[in-house]
XYZ file of C-alpha atoms in Angstrom:
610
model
C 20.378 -0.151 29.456
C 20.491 -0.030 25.569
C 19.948 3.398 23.707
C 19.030 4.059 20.037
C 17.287 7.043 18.929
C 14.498 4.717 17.432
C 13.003 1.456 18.501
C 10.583 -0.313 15.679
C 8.598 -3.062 16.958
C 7.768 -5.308 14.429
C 10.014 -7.174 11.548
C 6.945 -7.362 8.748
C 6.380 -4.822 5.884
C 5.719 -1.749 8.122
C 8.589 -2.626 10.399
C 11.607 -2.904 7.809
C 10.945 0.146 6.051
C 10.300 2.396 9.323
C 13.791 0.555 10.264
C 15.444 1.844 6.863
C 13.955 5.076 6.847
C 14.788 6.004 10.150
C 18.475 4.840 9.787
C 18.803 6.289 6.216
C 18.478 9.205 8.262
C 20.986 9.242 10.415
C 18.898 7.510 13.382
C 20.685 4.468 15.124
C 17.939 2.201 15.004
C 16.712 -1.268 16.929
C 14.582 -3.518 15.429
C 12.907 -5.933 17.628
C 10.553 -9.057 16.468
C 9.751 -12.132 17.718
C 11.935 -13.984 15.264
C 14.672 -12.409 13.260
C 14.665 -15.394 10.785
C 10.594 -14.502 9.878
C 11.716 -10.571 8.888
C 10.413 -9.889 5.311
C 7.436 -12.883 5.644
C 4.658 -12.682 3.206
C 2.185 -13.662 5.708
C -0.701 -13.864 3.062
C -0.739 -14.075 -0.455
C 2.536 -14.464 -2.592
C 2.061 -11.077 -4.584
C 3.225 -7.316 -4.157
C 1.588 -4.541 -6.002
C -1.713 -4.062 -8.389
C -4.773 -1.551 -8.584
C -3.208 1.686 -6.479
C -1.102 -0.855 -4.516
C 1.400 -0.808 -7.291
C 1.438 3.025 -6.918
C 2.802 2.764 -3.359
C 5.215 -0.053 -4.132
C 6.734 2.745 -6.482
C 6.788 5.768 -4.505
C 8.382 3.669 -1.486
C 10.877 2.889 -3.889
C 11.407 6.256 -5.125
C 11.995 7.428 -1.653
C 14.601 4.275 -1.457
C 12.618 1.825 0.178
C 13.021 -2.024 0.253
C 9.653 -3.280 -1.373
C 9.894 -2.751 -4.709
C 13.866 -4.238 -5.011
C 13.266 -7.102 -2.969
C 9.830 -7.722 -5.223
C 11.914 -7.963 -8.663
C 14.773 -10.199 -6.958
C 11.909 -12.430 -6.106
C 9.569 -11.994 -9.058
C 8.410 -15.081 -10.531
C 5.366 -13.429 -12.490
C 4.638 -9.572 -13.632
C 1.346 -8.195 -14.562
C 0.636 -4.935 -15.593
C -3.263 -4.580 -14.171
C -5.614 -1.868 -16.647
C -3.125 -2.326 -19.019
C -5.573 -1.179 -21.017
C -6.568 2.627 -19.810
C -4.935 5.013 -19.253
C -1.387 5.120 -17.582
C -2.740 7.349 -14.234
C -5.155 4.090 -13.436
C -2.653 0.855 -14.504
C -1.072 -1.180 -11.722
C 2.271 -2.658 -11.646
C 1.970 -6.397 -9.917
C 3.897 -9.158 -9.370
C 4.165 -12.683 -8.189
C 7.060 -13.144 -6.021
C 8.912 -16.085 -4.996
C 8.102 -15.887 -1.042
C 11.621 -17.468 0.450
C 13.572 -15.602 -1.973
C 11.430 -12.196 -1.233
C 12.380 -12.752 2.111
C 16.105 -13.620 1.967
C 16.066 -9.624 -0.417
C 14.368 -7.899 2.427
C 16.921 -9.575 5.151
C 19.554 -8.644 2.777
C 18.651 -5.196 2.089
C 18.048 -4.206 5.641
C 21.351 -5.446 5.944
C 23.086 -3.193 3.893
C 21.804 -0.597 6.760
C 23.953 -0.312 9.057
C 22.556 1.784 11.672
C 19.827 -1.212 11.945
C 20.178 -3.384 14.919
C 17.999 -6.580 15.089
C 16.801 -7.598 18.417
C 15.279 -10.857 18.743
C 12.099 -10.946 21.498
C 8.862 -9.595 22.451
C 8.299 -5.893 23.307
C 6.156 -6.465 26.495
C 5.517 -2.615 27.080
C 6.239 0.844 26.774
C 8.684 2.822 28.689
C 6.935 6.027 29.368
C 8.764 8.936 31.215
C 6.646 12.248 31.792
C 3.989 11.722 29.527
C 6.078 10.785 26.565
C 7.554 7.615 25.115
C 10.674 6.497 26.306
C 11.610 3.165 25.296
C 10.466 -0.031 25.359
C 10.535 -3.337 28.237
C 11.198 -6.494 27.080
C 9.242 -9.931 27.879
C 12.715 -11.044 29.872
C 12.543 -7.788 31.543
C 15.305 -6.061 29.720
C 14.570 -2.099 29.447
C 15.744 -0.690 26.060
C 16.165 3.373 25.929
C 14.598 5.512 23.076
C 13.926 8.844 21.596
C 10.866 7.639 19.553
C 9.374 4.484 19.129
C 7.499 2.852 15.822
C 4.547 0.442 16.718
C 4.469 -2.064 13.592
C 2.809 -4.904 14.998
C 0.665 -5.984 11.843
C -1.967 -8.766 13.051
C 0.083 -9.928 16.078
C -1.733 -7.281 18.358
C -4.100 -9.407 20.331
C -4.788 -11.953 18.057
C -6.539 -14.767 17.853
C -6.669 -17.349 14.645
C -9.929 -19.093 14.253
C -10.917 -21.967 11.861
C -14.701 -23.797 11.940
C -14.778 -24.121 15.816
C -11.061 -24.097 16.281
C -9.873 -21.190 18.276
C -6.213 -20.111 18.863
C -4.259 -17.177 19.776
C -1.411 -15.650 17.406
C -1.204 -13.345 14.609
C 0.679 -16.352 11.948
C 0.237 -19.711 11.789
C 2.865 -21.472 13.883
C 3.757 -17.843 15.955
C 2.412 -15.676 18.705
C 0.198 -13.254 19.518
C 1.449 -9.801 20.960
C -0.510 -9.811 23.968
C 1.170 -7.929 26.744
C 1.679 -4.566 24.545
C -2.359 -4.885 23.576
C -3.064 -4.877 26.903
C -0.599 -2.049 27.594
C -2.284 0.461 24.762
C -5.860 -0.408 26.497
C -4.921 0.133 30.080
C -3.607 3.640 28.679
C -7.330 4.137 27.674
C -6.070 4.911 24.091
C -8.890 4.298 21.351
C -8.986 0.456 20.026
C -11.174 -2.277 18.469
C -10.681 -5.132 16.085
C -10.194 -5.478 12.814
C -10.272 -9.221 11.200
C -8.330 -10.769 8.546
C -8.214 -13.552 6.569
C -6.308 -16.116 4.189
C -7.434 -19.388 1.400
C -5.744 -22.854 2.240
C -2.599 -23.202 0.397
C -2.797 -25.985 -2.797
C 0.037 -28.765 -3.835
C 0.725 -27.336 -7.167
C 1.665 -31.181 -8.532
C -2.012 -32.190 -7.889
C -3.741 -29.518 -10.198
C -5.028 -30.468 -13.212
C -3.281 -27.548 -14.993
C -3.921 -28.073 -18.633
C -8.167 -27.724 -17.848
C -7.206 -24.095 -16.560
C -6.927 -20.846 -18.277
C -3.567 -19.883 -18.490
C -2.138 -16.658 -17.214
C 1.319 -15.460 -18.467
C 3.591 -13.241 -17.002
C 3.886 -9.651 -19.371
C 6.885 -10.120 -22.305
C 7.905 -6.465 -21.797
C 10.821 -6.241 -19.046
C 9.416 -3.682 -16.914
C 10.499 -3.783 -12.823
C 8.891 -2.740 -9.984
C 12.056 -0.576 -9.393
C 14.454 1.103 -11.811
C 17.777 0.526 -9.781
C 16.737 -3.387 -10.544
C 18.860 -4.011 -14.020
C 16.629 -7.177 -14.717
C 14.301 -10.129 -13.854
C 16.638 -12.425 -12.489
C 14.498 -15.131 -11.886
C 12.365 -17.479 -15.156
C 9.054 -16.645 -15.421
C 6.156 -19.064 -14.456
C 2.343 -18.669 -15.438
C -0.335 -18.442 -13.165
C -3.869 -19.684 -13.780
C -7.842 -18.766 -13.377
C -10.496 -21.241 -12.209
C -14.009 -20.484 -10.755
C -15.961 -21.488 -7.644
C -19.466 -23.482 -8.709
C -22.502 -23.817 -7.471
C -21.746 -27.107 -5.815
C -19.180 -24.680 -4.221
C -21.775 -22.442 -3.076
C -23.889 -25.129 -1.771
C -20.736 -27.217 0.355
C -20.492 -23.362 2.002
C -23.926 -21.993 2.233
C -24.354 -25.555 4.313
C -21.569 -25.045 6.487
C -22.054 -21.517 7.841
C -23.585 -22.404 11.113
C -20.244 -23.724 11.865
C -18.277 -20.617 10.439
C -17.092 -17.992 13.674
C -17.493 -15.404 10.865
C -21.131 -15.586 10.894
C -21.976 -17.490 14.241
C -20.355 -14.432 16.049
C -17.203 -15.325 17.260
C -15.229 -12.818 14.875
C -16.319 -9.554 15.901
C -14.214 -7.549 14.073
C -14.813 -5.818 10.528
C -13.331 -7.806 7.304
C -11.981 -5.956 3.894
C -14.556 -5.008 2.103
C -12.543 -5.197 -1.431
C -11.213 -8.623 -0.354
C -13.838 -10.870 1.135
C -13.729 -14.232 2.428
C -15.581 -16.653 0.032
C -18.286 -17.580 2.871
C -18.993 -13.893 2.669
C -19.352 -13.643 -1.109
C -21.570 -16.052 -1.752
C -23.436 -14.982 1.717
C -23.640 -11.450 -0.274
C -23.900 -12.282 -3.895
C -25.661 -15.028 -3.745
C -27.067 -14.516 -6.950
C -23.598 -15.532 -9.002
C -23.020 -18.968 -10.511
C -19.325 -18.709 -9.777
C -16.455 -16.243 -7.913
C -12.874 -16.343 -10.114
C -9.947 -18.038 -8.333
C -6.454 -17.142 -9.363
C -3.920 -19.580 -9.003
C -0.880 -18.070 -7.966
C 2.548 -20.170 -7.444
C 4.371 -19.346 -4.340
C 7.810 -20.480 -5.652
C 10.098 -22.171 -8.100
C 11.455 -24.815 -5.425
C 8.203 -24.808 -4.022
C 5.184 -26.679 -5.098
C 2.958 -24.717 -3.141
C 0.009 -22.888 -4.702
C -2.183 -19.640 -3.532
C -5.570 -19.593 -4.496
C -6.593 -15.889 -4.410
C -9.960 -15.214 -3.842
C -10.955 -18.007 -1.699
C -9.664 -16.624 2.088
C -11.730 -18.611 4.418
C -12.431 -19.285 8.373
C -14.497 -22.785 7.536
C -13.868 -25.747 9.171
C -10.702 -28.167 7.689
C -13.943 -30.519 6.573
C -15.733 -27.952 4.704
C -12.171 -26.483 2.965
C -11.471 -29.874 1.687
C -14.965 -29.985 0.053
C -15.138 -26.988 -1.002
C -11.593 -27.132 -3.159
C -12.792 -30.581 -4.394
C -15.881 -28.914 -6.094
C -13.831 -26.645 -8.252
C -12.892 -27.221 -11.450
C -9.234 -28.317 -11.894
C -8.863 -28.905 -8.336
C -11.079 -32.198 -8.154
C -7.700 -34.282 -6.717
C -5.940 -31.452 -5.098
C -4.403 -31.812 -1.979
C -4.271 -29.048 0.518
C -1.005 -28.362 1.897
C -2.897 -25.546 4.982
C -6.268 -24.926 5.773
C -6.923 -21.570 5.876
C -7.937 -19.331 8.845
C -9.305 -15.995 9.725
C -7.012 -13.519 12.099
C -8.704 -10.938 14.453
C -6.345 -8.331 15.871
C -6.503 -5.337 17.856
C -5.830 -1.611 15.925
C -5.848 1.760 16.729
C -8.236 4.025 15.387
C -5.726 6.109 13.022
C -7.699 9.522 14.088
C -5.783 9.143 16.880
C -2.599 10.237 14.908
C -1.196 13.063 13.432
C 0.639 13.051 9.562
C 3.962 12.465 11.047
C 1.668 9.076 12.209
C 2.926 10.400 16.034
C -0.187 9.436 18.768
C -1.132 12.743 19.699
C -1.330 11.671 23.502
C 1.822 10.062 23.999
C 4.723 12.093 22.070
C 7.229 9.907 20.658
C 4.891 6.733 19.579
C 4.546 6.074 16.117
C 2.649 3.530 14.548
C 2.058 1.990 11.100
C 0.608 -0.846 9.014
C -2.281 -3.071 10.402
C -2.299 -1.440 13.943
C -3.227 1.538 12.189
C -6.519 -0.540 10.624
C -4.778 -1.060 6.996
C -4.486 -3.936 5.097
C -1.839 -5.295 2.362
C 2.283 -5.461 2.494
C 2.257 -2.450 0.539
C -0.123 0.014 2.627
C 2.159 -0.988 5.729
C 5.490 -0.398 4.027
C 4.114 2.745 2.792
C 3.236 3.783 6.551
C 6.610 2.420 8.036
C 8.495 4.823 5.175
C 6.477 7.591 6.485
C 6.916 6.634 10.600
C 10.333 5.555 10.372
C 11.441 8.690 8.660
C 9.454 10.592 11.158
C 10.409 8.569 14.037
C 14.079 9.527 13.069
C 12.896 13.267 12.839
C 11.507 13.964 15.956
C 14.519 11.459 17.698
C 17.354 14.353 15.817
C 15.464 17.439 15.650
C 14.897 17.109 12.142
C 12.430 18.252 10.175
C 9.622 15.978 9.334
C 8.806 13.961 6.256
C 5.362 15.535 5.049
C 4.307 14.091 1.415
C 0.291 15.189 1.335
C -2.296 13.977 -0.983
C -1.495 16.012 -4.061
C 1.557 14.332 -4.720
C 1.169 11.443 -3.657
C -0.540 8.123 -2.779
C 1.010 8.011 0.518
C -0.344 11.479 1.592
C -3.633 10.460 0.655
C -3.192 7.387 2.634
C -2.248 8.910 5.804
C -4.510 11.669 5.294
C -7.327 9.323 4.609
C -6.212 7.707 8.120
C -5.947 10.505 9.717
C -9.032 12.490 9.115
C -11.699 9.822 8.297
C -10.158 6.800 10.320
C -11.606 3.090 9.313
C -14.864 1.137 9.975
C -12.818 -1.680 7.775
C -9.012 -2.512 6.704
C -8.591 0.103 4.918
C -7.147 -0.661 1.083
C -5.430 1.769 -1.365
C -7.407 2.659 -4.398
C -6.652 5.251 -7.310
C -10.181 5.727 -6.745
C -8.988 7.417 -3.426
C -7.008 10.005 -4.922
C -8.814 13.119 -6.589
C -5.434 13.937 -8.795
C -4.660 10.810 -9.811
C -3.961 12.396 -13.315
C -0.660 13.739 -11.465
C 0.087 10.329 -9.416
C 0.903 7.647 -11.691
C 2.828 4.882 -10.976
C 5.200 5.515 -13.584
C 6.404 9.110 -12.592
C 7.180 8.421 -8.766
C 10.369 9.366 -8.491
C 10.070 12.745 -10.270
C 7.202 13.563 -7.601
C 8.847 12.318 -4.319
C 12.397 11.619 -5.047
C 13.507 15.417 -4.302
C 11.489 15.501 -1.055
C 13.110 12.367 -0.408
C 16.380 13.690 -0.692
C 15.424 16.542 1.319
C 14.501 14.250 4.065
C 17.672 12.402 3.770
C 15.798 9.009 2.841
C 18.254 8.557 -0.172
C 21.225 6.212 -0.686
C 24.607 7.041 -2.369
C 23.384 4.929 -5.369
C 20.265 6.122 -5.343
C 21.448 9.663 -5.766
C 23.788 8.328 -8.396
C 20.783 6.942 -10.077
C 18.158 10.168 -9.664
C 21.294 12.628 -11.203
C 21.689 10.388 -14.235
C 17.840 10.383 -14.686
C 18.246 13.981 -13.943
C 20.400 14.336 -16.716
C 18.713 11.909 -19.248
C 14.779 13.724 -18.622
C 16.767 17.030 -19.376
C 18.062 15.575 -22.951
C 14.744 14.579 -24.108
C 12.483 17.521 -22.462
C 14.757 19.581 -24.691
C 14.214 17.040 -27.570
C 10.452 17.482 -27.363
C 10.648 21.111 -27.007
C 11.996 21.491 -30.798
C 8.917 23.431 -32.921
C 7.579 21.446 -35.482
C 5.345 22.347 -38.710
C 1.884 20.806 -39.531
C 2.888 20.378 -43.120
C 5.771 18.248 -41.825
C 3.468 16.207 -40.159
C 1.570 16.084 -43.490
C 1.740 12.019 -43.378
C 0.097 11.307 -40.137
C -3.103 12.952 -41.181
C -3.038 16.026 -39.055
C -4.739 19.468 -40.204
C -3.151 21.096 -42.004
C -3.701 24.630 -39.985
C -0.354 26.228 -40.835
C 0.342 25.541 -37.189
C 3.586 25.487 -35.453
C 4.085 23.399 -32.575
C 6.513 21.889 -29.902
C 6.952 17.955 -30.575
C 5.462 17.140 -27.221
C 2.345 18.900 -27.998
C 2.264 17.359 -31.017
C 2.316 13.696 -29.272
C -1.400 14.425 -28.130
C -2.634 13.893 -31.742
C -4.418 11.084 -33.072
C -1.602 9.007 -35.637
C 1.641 11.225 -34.330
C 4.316 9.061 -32.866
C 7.574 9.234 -31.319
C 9.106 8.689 -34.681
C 7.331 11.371 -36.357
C 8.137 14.038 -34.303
C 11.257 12.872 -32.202
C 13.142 10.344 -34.569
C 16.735 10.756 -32.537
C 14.440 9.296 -29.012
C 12.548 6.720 -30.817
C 15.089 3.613 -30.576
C 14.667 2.552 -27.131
C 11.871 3.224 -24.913
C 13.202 3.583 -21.461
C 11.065 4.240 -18.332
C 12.362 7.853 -18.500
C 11.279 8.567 -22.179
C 7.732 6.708 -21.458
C 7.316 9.046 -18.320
C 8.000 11.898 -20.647
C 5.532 10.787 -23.298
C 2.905 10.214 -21.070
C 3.538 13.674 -19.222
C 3.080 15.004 -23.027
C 0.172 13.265 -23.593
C -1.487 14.132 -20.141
C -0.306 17.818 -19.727
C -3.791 19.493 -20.628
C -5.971 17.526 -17.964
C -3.190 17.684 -15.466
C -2.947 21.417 -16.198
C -6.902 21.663 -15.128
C -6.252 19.603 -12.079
C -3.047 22.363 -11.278
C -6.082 24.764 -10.227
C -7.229 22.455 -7.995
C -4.360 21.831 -6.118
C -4.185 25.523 -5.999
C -7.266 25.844 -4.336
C -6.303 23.145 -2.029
C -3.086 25.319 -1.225
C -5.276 28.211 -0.306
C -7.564 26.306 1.771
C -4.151 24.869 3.619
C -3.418 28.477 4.677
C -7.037 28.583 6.694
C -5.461 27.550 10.134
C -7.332 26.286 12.476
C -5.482 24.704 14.806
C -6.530 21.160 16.948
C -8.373 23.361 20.083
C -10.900 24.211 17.561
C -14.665 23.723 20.030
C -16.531 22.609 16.671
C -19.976 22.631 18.816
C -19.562 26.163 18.959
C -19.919 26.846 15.271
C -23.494 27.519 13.904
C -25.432 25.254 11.160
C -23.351 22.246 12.269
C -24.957 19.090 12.659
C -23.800 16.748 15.916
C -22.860 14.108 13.084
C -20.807 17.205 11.648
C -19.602 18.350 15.094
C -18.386 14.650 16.297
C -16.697 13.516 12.792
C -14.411 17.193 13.040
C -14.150 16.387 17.032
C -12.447 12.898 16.285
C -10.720 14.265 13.339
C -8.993 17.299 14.847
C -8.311 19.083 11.454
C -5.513 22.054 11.100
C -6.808 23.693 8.054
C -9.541 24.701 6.000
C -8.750 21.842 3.554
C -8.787 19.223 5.938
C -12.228 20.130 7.482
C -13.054 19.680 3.822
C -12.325 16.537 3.513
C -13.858 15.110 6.717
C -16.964 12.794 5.576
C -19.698 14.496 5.845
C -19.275 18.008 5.727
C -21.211 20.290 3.665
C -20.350 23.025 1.463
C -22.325 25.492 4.069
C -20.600 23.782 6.994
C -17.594 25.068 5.274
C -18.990 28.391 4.909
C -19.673 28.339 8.310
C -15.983 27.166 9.391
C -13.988 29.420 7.318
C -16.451 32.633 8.652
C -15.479 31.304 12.429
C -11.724 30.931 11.320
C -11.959 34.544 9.876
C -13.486 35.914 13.098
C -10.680 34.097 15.522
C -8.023 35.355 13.279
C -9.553 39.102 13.115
């Protein structure tokens, strides 16, 4: 029998990061899929990043993940979303070229060399004693491990359905992982379904381009990561179109054929990313839903119409792309289809993303009822390096929600769990003044190398930024005078001040106060200025997270009897039940609970601990 101290299950987003993390620290890791050619797929839409997305793309990276390299060797099209407000809410994006994304994330995981790839279907679980001890094979073959990382994505009893076409698999052309769903429901561990969709893919050379808006990709040469020296690849535009009310019409008639609303899907859709039937089912009242046209490649003619994801019948797709403007003579290349899978309900799990029932089974991504490639290689950094943890008696790989967007994503999951695919918003984070996407690695590189996640060059790369942040916090310490700063119009109070308080005044610059920094901006200097710039709000929010801290020392353990506490509702009593909190700050955050059910907590934590 084979032995590795981890096993991941699954070669998508989730399942090559978990892979990397767990060997980056130390773990000897197999990584077993159905296909070894189809690791790194972008099983949707061509594009990695955006709105809170991007934010995960770059603390992955800063903990030396895959994502956000393989994105700029791939990159066909960057986009800096809220480009206009402020720099804790704007979102890094980008179009990637989806066979060259792929051939970066097989090459990276390459350069890991604990990672072996096993091609073939986990079948089951090996459990020993309660705990998880491997994996079985479809062919029967029995493969030994310490800890083992469920990253399944939509292949977990899935079925694809289209009009009244019905089919089972998680991908077009692959699949489903039925044996292992079957598996986690005989073990009576909590699942339902969660659906999915995607839009029919376009022939590019059929679009009647110049009647479009064009969208171009940004001129300024920022990456998704800063070990990537460049953008390798020429830069292509995308373009918007809208859906009209012929559109509306072709789907509002075509409905009683759709499995999304005769009842055939039973599983809840994303909310933030709808499938056009249910948009104009919903907001019926709009003349017209945007489309973004979105190439998938520079060999490839192939086009992604984002916004359009649909379960309608082939009839009704064709139709419905004819009525849109630009696409009148467009050919469709794929219909589109709508996926309904089987997920765990993430309450299930603790922070390390470990099932509390069966010690040594981890599981992230779309089992865990997310959606997006970036929410499941954000979850397959965490369970991988986890997964590697508990395998070597290491300690685990904690980042919580006020310093990051991955702790509030697991602790989101966690605590709350999903009644939809659950999507990464800045909304979602209450110090998102801290957590922007362009300081990353100064908040979660040095846990990171704590945890052993890092690389020889990334640690190459996070001393010389070491050393370069030093050199210009010292330059921006340097006192200045008002009257020196006569020209930009500031008071003249008699004031003197360090340069990087200076930066948060209407009309002071760089150049005015730091002329030796001012000829190049690099992503180092423009974290710095915006730290300047920010430093008074994120001081107020530094009480906060104080307060949090505090309420983290209120233990109260998992074998808390919440029924048992007085002035709690049942709602109250079954949301903490299913949540299973550890501290104060936790039961805080459970939806639902009051600021006198907290009262009421903390006065029954005193008394236990008296």
């Amino acid at each position: 029998m084979s032995k590795f101290d981890v096993i991941v299950v699954g070669g998508g987003h989730a399942g090559v990061e978990a892979a990397a993390a767990g060997a980056r620290c130390g773990a000897r890791v197999a990584l077993v899929t159905f296909d070894a050619g189809n690791i790194g797929t972008m099983s949707c839409n061509p594009s990695i990043g955006g709105l809170g997305k991007g934010h995960l793309v770059r603390e992955v990276d800063a903990c030396d993940g895959i994502i956000a390299r393989a994105a700029d060797a791939a990159a066909i099209h960057y986009r800096m979303l809220n480009r206009s407000k402020g720099a804790a809410v704007r979102g890094p994006r980008v179009q990637a070229d989806r066979m060259r994304f792929a051939v970066a994330v097989r090459a990276l995981l390459k350069e890991h060399d604990r990672v072996s790839i096993l091609s073939g279907e986990a079948a089951s679980l090996l459990i020993e004693r309660g705990a998880t001890a491997g994996i079985v094979l479809a062919d029967g073959t029995a493969v030994a491990a310490r800890a083992v990382v469920l990253a399944t994505g939509t292949f977990l009893g899935a079925r694809m359905f289209r009009g009244g076409d019905r089919e089972v698999g998680g991908r077009l052309g692959e699949r489903a992982a039925t044996a292992m769903a079957d598996q986690l429901r005989a073990l009576g561990l909590p699942m339902a379904r969660l659906k999915t969709g995607t839009p029919p893919r376009l022939d590019g050379r059929t679009i009647d381009w110049a009647r479009l808006e064009p969208q171009p990709s940004d001129d300024e040469h920022w990456t998704m990561s800063p070990l990537s020296c460049s953008r390798p690849l020429p830069q292509l535009a995308c373009a918007i179109t809208r859906t009209t009310e012929r559109t509306h019409d072709i789907i509002r008639a075509a409905l009683g054929d759709s499995p999304l609303f005769g009842g055939a899907i039973e599983g809840a859709g994303p909310r933030y990313c709808p499938s056009i039937e249910d948009k104009v089912h919903r907001f019926g009242d709009r003349d017209g839903h945007q489309i973004f046209l979105e190439p998938e490649g520079l060999d490839d003619a192939t086009v992604y119409p984002n916004g359009i994801s649909t379960s309608l019948s082939a009839d009704a797709q064709t139709a419905l792309i004819a009525s849109v403007p630009g696409l009148e003579r467009t050919r469709i290349t794929a219909f589109g289809y709508a996926v309904e899978y089987d997920h765990l309900d993430p309450r299930s799990l603790d922070h390390r993303l470990e099932l509390a029932t069966l010690p040594g089974l981890f599981c992230a991504g779309q089992i865990n009822g997310t959606t997006g490639y970036e929410e499941a290689a954000a979850q397959g950094l965490v369970a991988g390096a986890n997964a590697a943890a508990s395998a070597l008696g290491l300690a685990p790989f904690l980042p919580d929600r006020a310093q990051s967007y991955l702790g509030v994503m697991v602790d989101d999951l966690v605590l709350q769990g999903v009644t939809e695919p659950y999507r990464m918003l800045t909304a979602r984070a209450e110090f998102r003044l801290r957590l922007r996407a362009d300081n990353g690695e100064t908040r979660l590189s040095p846990i990171a190398e704590e945890a052993g996640l890092l690389g020889e060059d990334r640690l190459r790369h996070l001393r010389s930024r070491e050393s370069e942040r030093a050199t210009i916090d010292q330059a921006l310490s340097h006192p200045i005078s008002a009257s020196a700063l006569a020209h930009t119009g500031v008071a003249q109070d008699g004031a003197r001040r360090a340069a990087r308080d200076w930066l948060r005044f209407p009309g002071v610059d760089l150049a005015d106060v730091a002329p030796d920094l001012a000829g190049v901006m690099t992503p180092v200097l423009a974290e710095a200025i915006d730290d300047a710039r920010y430093a008074p709000y994120v001081e107020r929010q530094e009480a906060e997270v104080a307060e949090l801290r505090a309420s983290e020392g209120v233990i109260l353990g998992g074998a808390v009897d919440f029924a048992a506490i007085p002035g709690l509702s049942i709602e109250m009593v079954e949301r903490l039940t299913a949540a299973r909190p550890n501290n104060l700050a936790e039961a805080g955050r459970v939806r639902g609970v009051t600021p006198a059910a907290m009262t009421a907590i903390l006065l029954h934590a005193s008394r236990r601990a008296a």
